[in-house]
Amino acid sequence: MQKSRGSGPPSADTSTLCERLRVHGKPIVIGVAGDSGSGKSTYTKGIEWLLGQTLVSQISLDGYHAEDRATRRASGRSPLDPKANHLAQAVEHLTALRAGESVQIPIYDHTQGCFQPPRQHTPTPIIVVEGLHTLYSEFQALLDFSIYVDTDAAVKHAWKHQRDTQERGYADAEAEHEIARRAHHYQQWIAQQQTHADVVLRIHPSELGRLAPGQLATELPETCYHLEVIVKPGDPDQPALYFPVDLNNMTRNPAMPFMLATVPSQLEQQTVNVLHVDGHMPPAALATLEQEICAFAGLDSPAGTHHSDPARPPTVRFAQMLLAWPVLGHIAALIE
């Protein structure tokens, strides 16, 4: 494959990122936090999708809940309450994994609402840990990079209701009751973690209709969202990452509706760059972007098993890459 303009790690070392990961020795831990139903798993799958399961493994902190669904119904406790989770055990397991030891990870089956037998987890070069409390203080020293997913309440409500009723066996009324009950719990126990994240992903309903001077001339699918990716500038230098757009297509009929912008900002007394993404990303541009990132990692194509999943909307696909790119750059700097 012809070498991409964005390829090559920011180092004199001629080995690829994937090759260096295989011999690095110490696992690199990526922490992902956010509310239940916020899209944590969906939007962070890009790392595993790009590098493959031999290099990347996933751990859900849901297995460290102290109670199963039936017990919670009786006790009234919320899994968002950190005291309703075995966080100390999770810290112990993550510490062991970072030291190269295999551990027995507890498993929670959301479909049945009960715990399953634990499974042995052997450290991989990259471990992605996702859960409700992943960026709590007791975990921060164990994380090499952190992501927080902050989803608009209306979007999260729709996602969570659909997931809980169709995949987790909740009745409609029970799902609505849980969503309402947990809204306060989210503000009390979860939301404050985003101040500790290296990258924050915010997900809103699409705003392209608001930009139309009259009426939007095309119907947007329900899977179209306005995404904000908030990153702290000054991260390790990375090669250029190209996202080609054919401007001629923007004047044709029909035009593909999409928006891409970056806004330097001040947030919580910190300088950040905010990337805004909305609408349909051009397929050819997405393919080129994937190729650029794969070349940076030393791959001909994404190594994950679900990279060709047709169900992934273009905006989701683009967001996965936007999240994966700073993570890979940070990893490249760590293992130079």
mmCIF file with all atom_site columns, N, CA and C in Angstrom, residues 262-287:
data_model
loop_
_atom_site.group_PDB
_atom_site.id
_atom_site.type_symbol
_atom_site.label_atom_id
_atom_site.label_alt_id
_atom_site.label_comp_id
_atom_site.label_asym_id
_atom_site.label_entity_id
_atom_site.label_seq_id
_atom_site.pdbx_PDB_ins_code
_atom_site.Cartn_x
_atom_site.Cartn_y
_atom_site.Cartn_z
_atom_site.occupancy
_atom_site.B_iso_or_equiv
_atom_site.pdbx_formal_charge
_atom_site.auth_seq_id
_atom_site.auth_comp_id
_atom_site.auth_asym_id
_atom_site.auth_atom_id
_atom_site.pdbx_PDB_model_num
ATOM 1  N N  . THR A 1 262 ? -14.120 23.708 14.021 1.00 0.00 ? 262 THR A N  1
ATOM 2  C CA . THR A 1 262 ? -13.320 23.680 15.248 1.00 0.00 ? 262 THR A CA 1
ATOM 3  C C  . THR A 1 262 ? -13.354 25.062 15.876 1.00 0.00 ? 262 THR A C  1
ATOM 4  N N  . VAL A 1 263 ? -13.568 25.096 17.190 1.00 0.00 ? 263 VAL A N  1
ATOM 5  C CA . VAL A 1 263 ? -13.752 26.355 17.909 1.00 0.00 ? 263 VAL A CA 1
ATOM 6  C C  . VAL A 1 263 ? -12.822 26.377 19.121 1.00 0.00 ? 263 VAL A C  1
ATOM 7  N N  . PRO A 1 264 ? -11.708 27.130 19.078 1.00 0.00 ? 264 PRO A N  1
ATOM 8  C CA . PRO A 1 264 ? -10.875 27.297 20.277 1.00 0.00 ? 264 PRO A CA 1
ATOM 9  C C  . PRO A 1 264 ? -11.684 27.975 21.374 1.00 0.00 ? 264 PRO A C  1
ATOM 10 N N  . SER A 1 265 ? -11.628 27.442 22.593 1.00 0.00 ? 265 SER A N  1
ATOM 11 C CA . SER A 1 265 ? -12.519 27.908 23.658 1.00 0.00 ? 265 SER A CA 1
ATOM 12 C C  . SER A 1 265 ? -11.820 27.882 25.011 1.00 0.00 ? 265 SER A C  1
ATOM 13 N N  . GLN A 1 266 ? -12.471 28.520 25.988 1.00 0.00 ? 266 GLN A N  1
ATOM 14 C CA . GLN A 1 266 ? -12.082 28.437 27.389 1.00 0.00 ? 266 GLN A CA 1
ATOM 15 C C  . GLN A 1 266 ? -13.172 27.676 28.129 1.00 0.00 ? 266 GLN A C  1
ATOM 16 N N  . LEU A 1 267 ? -12.804 26.606 28.815 1.00 0.00 ? 267 LEU A N  1
ATOM 17 C CA . LEU A 1 267 ? -13.764 25.782 29.541 1.00 0.00 ? 267 LEU A CA 1
ATOM 18 C C  . LEU A 1 267 ? -13.163 25.406 30.878 1.00 0.00 ? 267 LEU A C  1
ATOM 19 N N  . GLU A 1 268 ? -13.883 25.734 31.961 1.00 0.00 ? 268 GLU A N  1
ATOM 20 C CA . GLU A 1 268 ? -13.388 25.427 33.310 1.00 0.00 ? 268 GLU A CA 1
ATOM 21 C C  . GLU A 1 268 ? -11.962 25.951 33.502 1.00 0.00 ? 268 GLU A C  1
ATOM 22 N N  . GLN A 1 269 ? -11.737 27.196 33.017 1.00 0.00 ? 269 GLN A N  1
ATOM 23 C CA . GLN A 1 269 ? -10.435 27.867 33.139 1.00 0.00 ? 269 GLN A CA 1
ATOM 24 C C  . GLN A 1 269 ? -9.318  27.122 32.413 1.00 0.00 ? 269 GLN A C  1
ATOM 25 N N  . GLN A 1 270 ? -9.679  26.345 31.406 1.00 0.00 ? 270 GLN A N  1
ATOM 26 C CA . GLN A 1 270 ? -8.695  25.646 30.586 1.00 0.00 ? 270 GLN A CA 1
ATOM 27 C C  . GLN A 1 270 ? -8.919  25.990 29.120 1.00 0.00 ? 270 GLN A C  1
ATOM 28 N N  . THR A 1 271 ? -7.834  26.056 28.358 1.00 0.00 ? 271 THR A N  1
ATOM 29 C CA . THR A 1 271 ? -7.934  26.248 26.920 1.00 0.00 ? 271 THR A CA 1
ATOM 30 C C  . THR A 1 271 ? -8.205  24.898 26.264 1.00 0.00 ? 271 THR A C  1
ATOM 31 N N  . VAL A 1 272 ? -9.252  24.848 25.453 1.00 0.00 ? 272 VAL A N  1
ATOM 32 C CA . VAL A 1 272 ? -9.612  23.610 24.761 1.00 0.00 ? 272 VAL A CA 1
ATOM 33 C C  . VAL A 1 272 ? -9.954  23.931 23.312 1.00 0.00 ? 272 VAL A C  1
ATOM 34 N N  . ASN A 1 273 ? -9.893  22.921 22.480 1.00 0.00 ? 273 ASN A N  1
ATOM 35 C CA . ASN A 1 273 ? -10.412 23.004 21.121 1.00 0.00 ? 273 ASN A CA 1
ATOM 36 C C  . ASN A 1 273 ? -11.660 22.135 21.044 1.00 0.00 ? 273 ASN A C  1
ATOM 37 N N  . VAL A 1 274 ? -12.717 22.692 20.466 1.00 0.00 ? 274 VAL A N  1
ATOM 38 C CA . VAL A 1 274 ? -13.983 21.969 20.363 1.00 0.00 ? 274 VAL A CA 1
ATOM 39 C C  . VAL A 1 274 ? -14.260 21.679 18.890 1.00 0.00 ? 274 VAL A C  1
ATOM 40 N N  . LEU A 1 275 ? -14.301 20.395 18.542 1.00 0.00 ? 275 LEU A N  1
ATOM 41 C CA . LEU A 1 275 ? -14.631 19.984 17.182 1.00 0.00 ? 275 LEU A CA 1
ATOM 42 C C  . LEU A 1 275 ? -16.122 19.683 17.120 1.00 0.00 ? 275 LEU A C  1
ATOM 43 N N  . HIS A 1 276 ? -16.803 20.298 16.158 1.00 0.00 ? 276 HIS A N  1
ATOM 44 C CA . HIS A 1 276 ? -18.237 20.084 15.958 1.00 0.00 ? 276 HIS A CA 1
ATOM 45 C C  . HIS A 1 276 ? -18.437 19.266 14.686 1.00 0.00 ? 276 HIS A C  1
ATOM 46 N N  . VAL A 1 277 ? -19.216 18.202 14.808 1.00 0.00 ? 277 VAL A N  1
ATOM 47 C CA . VAL A 1 277 ? -19.505 17.318 13.684 1.00 0.00 ? 277 VAL A CA 1
ATOM 48 C C  . VAL A 1 277 ? -21.008 17.098 13.636 1.00 0.00 ? 277 VAL A C  1
ATOM 49 N N  . ASP A 1 278 ? -21.591 17.219 12.451 1.00 0.00 ? 278 ASP A N  1
ATOM 50 C CA . ASP A 1 278 ? -23.031 17.019 12.322 1.00 0.00 ? 278 ASP A CA 1
ATOM 51 C C  . ASP A 1 278 ? -23.333 16.559 10.901 1.00 0.00 ? 278 ASP A C  1
ATOM 52 N N  . GLY A 1 279 ? -24.324 15.698 10.754 1.00 0.00 ? 279 GLY A N  1
ATOM 53 C CA . GLY A 1 279 ? -24.794 15.311 9.433  1.00 0.00 ? 279 GLY A CA 1
ATOM 54 C C  . GLY A 1 279 ? -24.129 14.078 8.867  1.00 0.00 ? 279 GLY A C  1
ATOM 55 N N  . HIS A 1 280 ? -24.193 13.947 7.543  1.00 0.00 ? 280 HIS A N  1
ATOM 56 C CA . HIS A 1 280 ? -23.647 12.800 6.816  1.00 0.00 ? 280 HIS A CA 1
ATOM 57 C C  . HIS A 1 280 ? -22.218 13.094 6.396  1.00 0.00 ? 280 HIS A C  1
ATOM 58 N N  . MET A 1 281 ? -21.271 12.340 6.917  1.00 0.00 ? 281 MET A N  1
ATOM 59 C CA . MET A 1 281 ? -19.896 12.484 6.466  1.00 0.00 ? 281 MET A CA 1
ATOM 60 C C  . MET A 1 281 ? -19.750 11.815 5.093  1.00 0.00 ? 281 MET A C  1
ATOM 61 N N  . PRO A 1 282 ? -19.096 12.469 4.135  1.00 0.00 ? 282 PRO A N  1
ATOM 62 C CA . PRO A 1 282 ? -18.920 11.864 2.804  1.00 0.00 ? 282 PRO A CA 1
ATOM 63 C C  . PRO A 1 282 ? -18.194 10.525 2.897  1.00 0.00 ? 282 PRO A C  1
ATOM 64 N N  . PRO A 1 283 ? -18.743 9.461  2.318  1.00 0.00 ? 283 PRO A N  1
ATOM 65 C CA . PRO A 1 283 ? -18.131 8.128  2.449  1.00 0.00 ? 283 PRO A CA 1
ATOM 66 C C  . PRO A 1 283 ? -16.684 8.072  1.971  1.00 0.00 ? 283 PRO A C  1
ATOM 67 N N  . ALA A 1 284 ? -16.373 8.732  0.851  1.00 0.00 ? 284 ALA A N  1
ATOM 68 C CA . ALA A 1 284 ? -14.997 8.696  0.346  1.00 0.00 ? 284 ALA A CA 1
ATOM 69 C C  . ALA A 1 284 ? -14.044 9.365  1.322  1.00 0.00 ? 284 ALA A C  1
ATOM 70 N N  . ALA A 1 285 ? -14.493 10.454 1.949  1.00 0.00 ? 285 ALA A N  1
ATOM 71 C CA . ALA A 1 285 ? -13.647 11.143 2.928  1.00 0.00 ? 285 ALA A CA 1
ATOM 72 C C  . ALA A 1 285 ? -13.428 10.270 4.159  1.00 0.00 ? 285 ALA A C  1
ATOM 73 N N  . LEU A 1 286 ? -14.476 9.564  4.587  1.00 0.00 ? 286 LEU A N  1
ATOM 74 C CA . LEU A 1 286 ? -14.334 8.659  5.730  1.00 0.00 ? 286 LEU A CA 1
ATOM 75 C C  . LEU A 1 286 ? -13.346 7.535  5.424  1.00 0.00 ? 286 LEU A C  1
ATOM 76 N N  . ALA A 1 287 ? -13.422 7.002  4.210  1.00 0.00 ? 287 ALA A N  1
ATOM 77 C CA . ALA A 1 287 ? -12.510 5.922  3.833  1.00 0.00 ? 287 ALA A CA 1
ATOM 78 C C  . ALA A 1 287 ? -11.062 6.404  3.843  1.00 0.00 ? 287 ALA A C  1
#
